């Protein structure tokens, strides 16, 4: 069964600090891995997309890494801001098409 | 950039009412759209795949007569929750993919459905 596991489930950090979110998956065959940010009551917004051959991808203060051998990904947030408070969802797509396998998300709270 | 518009954003209605939710791709065509349901602090759960010009594909456990999907054009898909009951209260989100498998899915902002 294709699974996507995220950790931690929730995280509280001080404004300005860095943090790293983890994503482990068993989806096979693998097509790509995406990180989304979902604000409360809104739809998810794409942060990064990585294919098998990509090890790292950045989007501003967000940097995602991918180890396709160990089937692990991380999302690093640098110099956190209050607006980073949201749920971060890891989504893995298999080669079978557009079907997305969602993680349960990490709820991040950035406090002043 | 590509945008998916979802309407309405919030619906409150009485039990037994049917509710229609629209999902539009604003600057691109989408032959396929997806409908999800999300409970508080839970991940998105795929309900069905909407296909332009053909019947929708429903995930196991999703009642097709309860959740009617119509993909009438290349930019519009609708989800109708028929005879809604309190247990149907949830956050419903649609998405549409950009062309190409390794392109982002564009999500609507969701519809909060509350059945009294």
PDB file of C-alpha atoms in Angstrom:
ATOM      1  CA  UNK A   1       0.000   0.000   0.000  1.00  0.00           C
ATOM      2  CA  UNK A   2       1.309   3.434  -0.929  1.00  0.00           C
ATOM      3  CA  UNK A   3       1.932   5.466   2.188  1.00  0.00           C
ATOM      4  CA  UNK A   4       3.312   8.859   3.061  1.00  0.00           C
ATOM      5  CA  UNK A   5       4.343   9.487   6.665  1.00  0.00           C
ATOM      6  CA  UNK A   6       5.181  12.929   7.977  1.00  0.00           C
ATOM      7  CA  UNK A   7       6.861  14.007  11.174  1.00  0.00           C
ATOM      8  CA  UNK A   8       6.513  15.719  13.475  1.00  0.00           C
ATOM      9  CA  UNK A   9       2.748  15.928  13.595  1.00  0.00           C
ATOM     10  CA  UNK A  10       2.996  19.438  15.009  1.00  0.00           C
ATOM     11  CA  UNK A  11       5.751  21.892  15.773  1.00  0.00           C
ATOM     12  CA  UNK A  12       6.039  25.209  17.586  1.00  0.00           C
ATOM     13  CA  UNK A  13       9.035  27.460  16.965  1.00  0.00           C
ATOM     14  CA  UNK A  14      10.027  31.034  17.678  1.00  0.00           C
ATOM     15  CA  UNK A  15       9.970  33.598  14.925  1.00  0.00           C
ATOM     16  CA  UNK A  16      13.334  33.773  13.188  1.00  0.00           C
ATOM     17  CA  UNK A  17      14.315  30.197  13.958  1.00  0.00           C
ATOM     18  CA  UNK A  18      14.856  27.461  11.403  1.00  0.00           C
ATOM     19  CA  UNK A  19      13.034  24.141  11.292  1.00  0.00           C
ATOM     20  CA  UNK A  20      12.993  20.917   9.298  1.00  0.00           C
ATOM     21  CA  UNK A  21       9.995  18.779   8.489  1.00  0.00           C
ATOM     22  CA  UNK A  22      10.304  15.142   7.484  1.00  0.00           C
ATOM     23  CA  UNK A  23       8.497  12.951   4.969  1.00  0.00           C
ATOM     24  CA  UNK A  24       8.993   9.207   4.438  1.00  0.00           C
ATOM     25  CA  UNK A  25       7.157   7.340   1.732  1.00  0.00           C
ATOM     26  CA  UNK A  26       6.617   3.875   0.336  1.00  0.00           C
ATOM     27  CA  UNK A  27       4.965   4.938  -2.913  1.00  0.00           C
ATOM     28  CA  UNK A  28       6.163   2.916  -5.856  1.00  0.00           C
ATOM     29  CA  UNK A  29       6.800   3.411  -8.665  1.00  0.00           C
ATOM     30  CA  UNK A  30       7.842   6.956  -7.863  1.00  0.00           C
ATOM     31  CA  UNK A  31       7.147   9.916 -10.125  1.00  0.00           C
ATOM     32  CA  UNK A  32       7.559  13.043  -8.041  1.00  0.00           C
ATOM     33  CA  UNK A  33       7.326  14.455  -4.535  1.00  0.00           C
ATOM     34  CA  UNK A  34       5.665  17.735  -3.729  1.00  0.00           C
ATOM     35  CA  UNK A  35       5.510  19.927  -0.677  1.00  0.00           C
ATOM     36  CA  UNK A  36       2.433  22.066  -0.192  1.00  0.00           C
ATOM     37  CA  UNK A  37       1.583  24.769   2.319  1.00  0.00           C
ATOM     38  CA  UNK A  38      -2.019  24.892   3.501  1.00  0.00           C
ATOM     39  CA  UNK A  39      -3.219  27.853   5.505  1.00  0.00           C
ATOM     40  CA  UNK A  40      -6.212  27.240   7.749  1.00  0.00           C
ATOM     41  CA  UNK A  41      -9.423  27.246   5.731  1.00  0.00           C
ATOM     42  CA  UNK A  42      -7.604  27.532   2.402  1.00  0.00           C
ATOM     43  CA  UNK A  43      -6.532  25.174  -0.332  1.00  0.00           C
ATOM     44  CA  UNK A  44      -2.950  23.853  -0.521  1.00  0.00           C
ATOM     45  CA  UNK A  45      -0.371  25.919  -2.388  1.00  0.00           C
ATOM     46  CA  UNK A  46       2.586  24.287  -4.093  1.00  0.00           C
ATOM     47  CA  UNK A  47       6.033  25.013  -2.649  1.00  0.00           C
ATOM     48  CA  UNK A  48       8.297  22.564  -4.481  1.00  0.00           C
ATOM     49  CA  UNK A  49       8.159  19.614  -6.850  1.00  0.00           C
ATOM     50  CA  UNK A  50      11.030  17.156  -7.159  1.00  0.00           C
ATOM     51  CA  UNK A  51      11.483  14.265  -9.531  1.00  0.00           C
ATOM     52  CA  UNK A  52      13.639  11.190  -9.044  1.00  0.00           C
ATOM     53  CA  UNK A  53      16.815  12.865 -10.271  1.00  0.00           C
ATOM     54  CA  UNK A  54      16.545  15.976  -8.120  1.00  0.00           C
ATOM     55  CA  UNK A  55      18.171  16.062  -4.683  1.00  0.00           C
ATOM     56  CA  UNK A  56      17.278  19.558  -3.600  1.00  0.00           C
ATOM     57  CA  UNK A  57      15.065  22.409  -4.641  1.00  0.00           C
ATOM     58  CA  UNK A  58      14.601  25.826  -3.132  1.00  0.00           C
ATOM     59  CA  UNK A  59      11.744  28.296  -3.152  1.00  0.00           C
ATOM     60  CA  UNK A  60      12.742  31.387  -1.213  1.00  0.00           C
ATOM     61  CA  UNK A  61      13.184  30.422   2.432  1.00  0.00           C
ATOM     62  CA  UNK A  62      11.917  26.900   1.725  1.00  0.00           C
ATOM     63  CA  UNK A  63      14.408  24.199   0.731  1.00  0.00           C
ATOM     64  CA  UNK A  64      13.290  20.661   0.009  1.00  0.00           C
ATOM     65  CA  UNK A  65      15.584  17.648  -0.225  1.00  0.00           C
ATOM     66  CA  UNK A  66      14.922  14.228  -1.651  1.00  0.00           C
ATOM     67  CA  UNK A  67      16.721  10.918  -1.173  1.00  0.00           C
ATOM     68  CA  UNK A  68      15.007   8.564  -3.583  1.00  0.00           C
ATOM     69  CA  UNK A  69      17.103   5.630  -2.390  1.00  0.00           C
ATOM     70  CA  UNK A  70      15.910   5.843   1.209  1.00  0.00           C
ATOM     71  CA  UNK A  71      12.549   7.330   0.149  1.00  0.00           C
ATOM     72  CA  UNK A  72      12.899  10.314   2.418  1.00  0.00           C
ATOM     73  CA  UNK A  73      12.343  14.004   1.926  1.00  0.00           C
ATOM     74  CA  UNK A  74      12.702  17.019   4.134  1.00  0.00           C
ATOM     75  CA  UNK A  75      11.476  20.592   4.003  1.00  0.00           C
ATOM     76  CA  UNK A  76      13.719  23.145   5.663  1.00  0.00           C
ATOM     77  CA  UNK A  77      12.348  26.556   6.543  1.00  0.00           C
ATOM     78  CA  UNK A  78      14.900  29.268   7.167  1.00  0.00           C
ATOM     79  CA  UNK A  79      14.378  32.356   9.311  1.00  0.00           C
ATOM     80  CA  UNK A  80      10.765  31.538  10.035  1.00  0.00           C
ATOM     81  CA  UNK A  81       8.087  34.201   9.929  1.00  0.00           C
ATOM     82  CA  UNK A  82       4.693  34.371  11.593  1.00  0.00           C
ATOM     83  CA  UNK A  83       3.099  33.843   8.186  1.00  0.00           C
ATOM     84  CA  UNK A  84       4.790  30.450   7.953  1.00  0.00           C
ATOM     85  CA  UNK A  85       2.249  29.148  10.460  1.00  0.00           C
ATOM     86  CA  UNK A  86       0.317  26.570   8.445  1.00  0.00           C
ATOM     87  CA  UNK A  87       0.054  22.880   7.678  1.00  0.00           C
ATOM     88  CA  UNK A  88       2.780  21.507   5.416  1.00  0.00           C
ATOM     89  CA  UNK A  89       1.760  18.536   3.354  1.00  0.00           C
ATOM     90  CA  UNK A  90       4.014  16.062   1.584  1.00  0.00           C
ATOM     91  CA  UNK A  91       2.463  14.530  -1.528  1.00  0.00           C
ATOM     92  CA  UNK A  92       3.961  11.713  -3.572  1.00  0.00           C
ATOM     93  CA  UNK A  93       2.834  10.805  -7.073  1.00  0.00           C
ATOM     94  CA  UNK A  94       3.404   7.437  -8.641  1.00  0.00           C
ATOM     95  CA  UNK A  95       3.996   6.755 -12.288  1.00  0.00           C
ATOM     96  CA  UNK A  96       0.432   5.566 -12.636  1.00  0.00           C
ATOM     97  CA  UNK A  97      -0.751   9.062 -13.406  1.00  0.00           C
ATOM     98  CA  UNK A  98      -2.057  12.066 -11.544  1.00  0.00           C
ATOM     99  CA  UNK A  99      -3.089  10.126  -8.431  1.00  0.00           C
ATOM    100  CA  UNK A 100      -1.652  11.853  -5.394  1.00  0.00           C
ATOM    101  CA  UNK A 101      -0.690  10.165  -2.122  1.00  0.00           C
ATOM    102  CA  UNK A 102      -1.043  12.655   0.712  1.00  0.00           C
ATOM    103  CA  UNK A 103       0.722  12.760   4.025  1.00  0.00           C
ATOM    104  CA  UNK A 104      -1.290  13.914   7.021  1.00  0.00           C
ATOM    105  CA  UNK A 105       0.749  17.086   7.238  1.00  0.00           C
ATOM    106  CA  UNK A 106       2.835  18.835   9.856  1.00  0.00           C
ATOM    107  CA  UNK A 107       1.131  21.680  11.648  1.00  0.00           C
ATOM    108  CA  UNK A 108       3.644  24.483  12.194  1.00  0.00           C
ATOM    109  CA  UNK A 109       3.065  27.361  14.573  1.00  0.00           C
ATOM    110  CA  UNK A 110       5.525  30.239  14.563  1.00  0.00           C
ATOM    111  CA  UNK A 111       5.253  32.408  17.658  1.00  0.00           C
ATOM    112  CA  UNK A 112       6.560  35.913  18.294  1.00  0.00           C
TER     113      UNK A 112
ATOM    114  CA  UNK B   1      -0.021  31.859 -12.798  1.00  0.00           C
ATOM    115  CA  UNK B   2      -2.671  29.186 -13.131  1.00  0.00           C
ATOM    116  CA  UNK B   3      -5.564  29.555 -10.719  1.00  0.00           C
ATOM    117  CA  UNK B   4      -8.420  27.331  -9.714  1.00  0.00           C
ATOM    118  CA  UNK B   5     -11.497  29.100  -8.432  1.00  0.00           C
ATOM    119  CA  UNK B   6     -13.929  27.329  -6.130  1.00  0.00           C
ATOM    120  CA  UNK B   7     -17.361  28.629  -5.222  1.00  0.00           C
ATOM    121  CA  UNK B   8     -18.971  29.066  -2.775  1.00  0.00           C
ATOM    122  CA  UNK B   9     -16.372  29.297  -0.054  1.00  0.00           C
ATOM    123  CA  UNK B  10     -18.867  28.672   2.758  1.00  0.00           C
ATOM    124  CA  UNK B  11     -22.316  27.095   2.827  1.00  0.00           C
ATOM    125  CA  UNK B  12     -24.653  26.624   5.756  1.00  0.00           C
ATOM    126  CA  UNK B  13     -27.927  24.876   5.035  1.00  0.00           C
ATOM    127  CA  UNK B  14     -30.594  22.660   6.478  1.00  0.00           C
ATOM    128  CA  UNK B  15     -30.518  18.894   6.434  1.00  0.00           C
ATOM    129  CA  UNK B  16     -32.051  17.471   3.259  1.00  0.00           C
ATOM    130  CA  UNK B  17     -30.870  20.311   1.043  1.00  0.00           C
ATOM    131  CA  UNK B  18     -28.774  19.651  -2.047  1.00  0.00           C
ATOM    132  CA  UNK B  19     -25.673  21.797  -2.395  1.00  0.00           C
ATOM    133  CA  UNK B  20     -23.704  22.479  -5.564  1.00  0.00           C
ATOM    134  CA  UNK B  21     -20.019  23.406  -5.475  1.00  0.00           C
ATOM    135  CA  UNK B  22     -18.261  24.768  -8.557  1.00  0.00           C
ATOM    136  CA  UNK B  23     -14.623  24.387  -9.499  1.00  0.00           C
ATOM    137  CA  UNK B  24     -13.230  26.454 -12.372  1.00  0.00           C
ATOM    138  CA  UNK B  25      -9.816  26.560 -13.972  1.00  0.00           C
ATOM    139  CA  UNK B  26      -9.360  30.236 -14.781  1.00  0.00           C
ATOM    140  CA  UNK B  27      -6.547  30.391 -17.312  1.00  0.00           C
ATOM    141  CA  UNK B  28      -5.996  26.838 -18.426  1.00  0.00           C
ATOM    142  CA  UNK B  29      -8.023  23.887 -19.583  1.00  0.00           C
ATOM    143  CA  UNK B  30      -8.460  20.864 -17.375  1.00  0.00           C
ATOM    144  CA  UNK B  31      -9.761  17.637 -18.828  1.00  0.00           C
ATOM    145  CA  UNK B  32      -9.364  16.134 -15.378  1.00  0.00           C
ATOM    146  CA  UNK B  33     -10.210  17.616 -12.017  1.00  0.00           C
ATOM    147  CA  UNK B  34     -10.167  16.060  -8.565  1.00  0.00           C
ATOM    148  CA  UNK B  35     -12.504  16.411  -5.629  1.00  0.00           C
ATOM    149  CA  UNK B  36     -11.282  15.967  -2.058  1.00  0.00           C
ATOM    150  CA  UNK B  37     -12.780  15.983   1.372  1.00  0.00           C
ATOM    151  CA  UNK B  38     -10.845  17.109   4.424  1.00  0.00           C
ATOM    152  CA  UNK B  39     -11.794  16.708   8.053  1.00  0.00           C
ATOM    153  CA  UNK B  40     -10.192  18.916  10.736  1.00  0.00           C
ATOM    154  CA  UNK B  41      -6.503  18.191  11.228  1.00  0.00           C
ATOM    155  CA  UNK B  42      -6.677  15.378   8.692  1.00  0.00           C
ATOM    156  CA  UNK B  43      -5.163  14.959   5.257  1.00  0.00           C
ATOM    157  CA  UNK B  44      -7.071  15.469   2.043  1.00  0.00           C
ATOM    158  CA  UNK B  45      -8.983  12.366   0.990  1.00  0.00           C
ATOM    159  CA  UNK B  46      -9.645  11.893  -2.696  1.00  0.00           C
ATOM    160  CA  UNK B  47     -13.339  11.399  -3.351  1.00  0.00           C
ATOM    161  CA  UNK B  48     -13.503  11.237  -7.119  1.00  0.00           C
ATOM    162  CA  UNK B  49     -11.817  12.099 -10.383  1.00  0.00           C
ATOM    163  CA  UNK B  50     -13.866  14.284 -12.681  1.00  0.00           C
ATOM    164  CA  UNK B  51     -13.378  13.675 -16.400  1.00  0.00           C
ATOM    165  CA  UNK B  52     -14.557  16.119 -19.045  1.00  0.00           C
ATOM    166  CA  UNK B  53     -17.057  14.479 -21.344  1.00  0.00           C
ATOM    167  CA  UNK B  54     -17.309  11.215 -19.448  1.00  0.00           C
ATOM    168  CA  UNK B  55     -18.374   9.777 -16.126  1.00  0.00           C
ATOM    169  CA  UNK B  56     -16.497  10.544 -12.970  1.00  0.00           C
ATOM    170  CA  UNK B  57     -14.416   7.884 -11.271  1.00  0.00           C
ATOM    171  CA  UNK B  58     -15.249   7.466  -7.606  1.00  0.00           C
ATOM    172  CA  UNK B  59     -12.972   6.197  -4.869  1.00  0.00           C
ATOM    173  CA  UNK B  60     -14.001   3.166  -2.882  1.00  0.00           C
ATOM    174  CA  UNK B  61     -16.588   3.994  -0.268  1.00  0.00           C
ATOM    175  CA  UNK B  62     -17.786   7.209  -1.927  1.00  0.00           C
ATOM    176  CA  UNK B  63     -21.447   7.075  -2.944  1.00  0.00           C
ATOM    177  CA  UNK B  64     -21.788   8.297  -6.515  1.00  0.00           C
ATOM    178  CA  UNK B  65     -25.513   8.948  -6.075  1.00  0.00           C
ATOM    179  CA  UNK B  66     -24.762  11.052  -3.029  1.00  0.00           C
ATOM    180  CA  UNK B  67     -21.952  13.085  -4.568  1.00  0.00           C
ATOM    181  CA  UNK B  68     -22.892  13.919  -8.138  1.00  0.00           C
ATOM    182  CA  UNK B  69     -20.085  15.169 -10.344  1.00  0.00           C
ATOM    183  CA  UNK B  70     -20.506  16.904 -13.680  1.00  0.00           C
ATOM    184  CA  UNK B  71     -17.550  18.021 -15.777  1.00  0.00           C
ATOM    185  CA  UNK B  72     -19.461  19.979 -18.381  1.00  0.00           C
ATOM    186  CA  UNK B  73     -16.583  21.849 -19.990  1.00  0.00           C
ATOM    187  CA  UNK B  74     -12.805  22.022 -20.036  1.00  0.00           C
ATOM    188  CA  UNK B  75     -12.869  24.685 -17.331  1.00  0.00           C
ATOM    189  CA  UNK B  76     -15.723  23.681 -15.047  1.00  0.00           C
ATOM    190  CA  UNK B  77     -16.495  20.763 -12.776  1.00  0.00           C
ATOM    191  CA  UNK B  78     -19.310  20.701 -10.249  1.00  0.00           C
ATOM    192  CA  UNK B  79     -19.884  18.590  -7.161  1.00  0.00           C
ATOM    193  CA  UNK B  80     -23.450  18.313  -5.887  1.00  0.00           C
ATOM    194  CA  UNK B  81     -24.004  16.918  -2.422  1.00  0.00           C
ATOM    195  CA  UNK B  82     -27.532  15.573  -2.637  1.00  0.00           C
ATOM    196  CA  UNK B  83     -29.877  15.500   0.336  1.00  0.00           C
ATOM    197  CA  UNK B  84     -27.087  16.608   2.611  1.00  0.00           C
ATOM    198  CA  UNK B  85     -27.032  15.525   6.252  1.00  0.00           C
ATOM    199  CA  UNK B  86     -24.915  16.704   9.195  1.00  0.00           C
ATOM    200  CA  UNK B  87     -22.376  13.937   8.616  1.00  0.00           C
ATOM    201  CA  UNK B  88     -21.677  15.470   5.203  1.00  0.00           C
ATOM    202  CA  UNK B  89     -20.355  18.598   6.888  1.00  0.00           C
ATOM    203  CA  UNK B  90     -16.739  18.952   5.873  1.00  0.00           C
ATOM    204  CA  UNK B  91     -14.214  20.957   3.889  1.00  0.00           C
ATOM    205  CA  UNK B  92     -14.416  20.105   0.186  1.00  0.00           C
ATOM    206  CA  UNK B  93     -11.506  20.992  -2.111  1.00  0.00           C
ATOM    207  CA  UNK B  94     -11.054  20.619  -5.838  1.00  0.00           C
ATOM    208  CA  UNK B  95      -7.855  20.548  -7.821  1.00  0.00           C
ATOM    209  CA  UNK B  96      -6.778  20.563 -11.428  1.00  0.00           C
ATOM    210  CA  UNK B  97      -3.385  19.555 -12.786  1.00  0.00           C
ATOM    211  CA  UNK B  98      -1.277  21.654 -15.102  1.00  0.00           C
ATOM    212  CA  UNK B  99      -0.352  19.852 -18.289  1.00  0.00           C
ATOM    213  CA  UNK B 100       2.347  17.250 -17.659  1.00  0.00           C
ATOM    214  CA  UNK B 101       2.726  14.738 -14.852  1.00  0.00           C
ATOM    215  CA  UNK B 102       5.499  16.677 -13.094  1.00  0.00           C
ATOM    216  CA  UNK B 103       3.587  19.913 -12.976  1.00  0.00           C
ATOM    217  CA  UNK B 104       1.841  21.188  -9.858  1.00  0.00           C
ATOM    218  CA  UNK B 105      -1.718  20.451  -8.961  1.00  0.00           C
ATOM    219  CA  UNK B 106      -3.594  23.697  -8.509  1.00  0.00           C
ATOM    220  CA  UNK B 107      -6.040  23.631  -5.656  1.00  0.00           C
ATOM    221  CA  UNK B 108      -9.125  25.689  -5.098  1.00  0.00           C
ATOM    222  CA  UNK B 109      -9.542  27.460  -1.789  1.00  0.00           C
ATOM    223  CA  UNK B 110     -12.100  24.945  -0.627  1.00  0.00           C
ATOM    224  CA  UNK B 111     -15.743  25.044   0.397  1.00  0.00           C
ATOM    225  CA  UNK B 112     -16.720  24.784   4.028  1.00  0.00           C
ATOM    226  CA  UNK B 113     -20.033  22.915   4.124  1.00  0.00           C
ATOM    227  CA  UNK B 114     -22.045  22.960   7.331  1.00  0.00           C
ATOM    228  CA  UNK B 115     -25.317  21.043   7.468  1.00  0.00           C
ATOM    229  CA  UNK B 116     -27.626  21.877  10.343  1.00  0.00           C
TER     230      UNK B 116
END
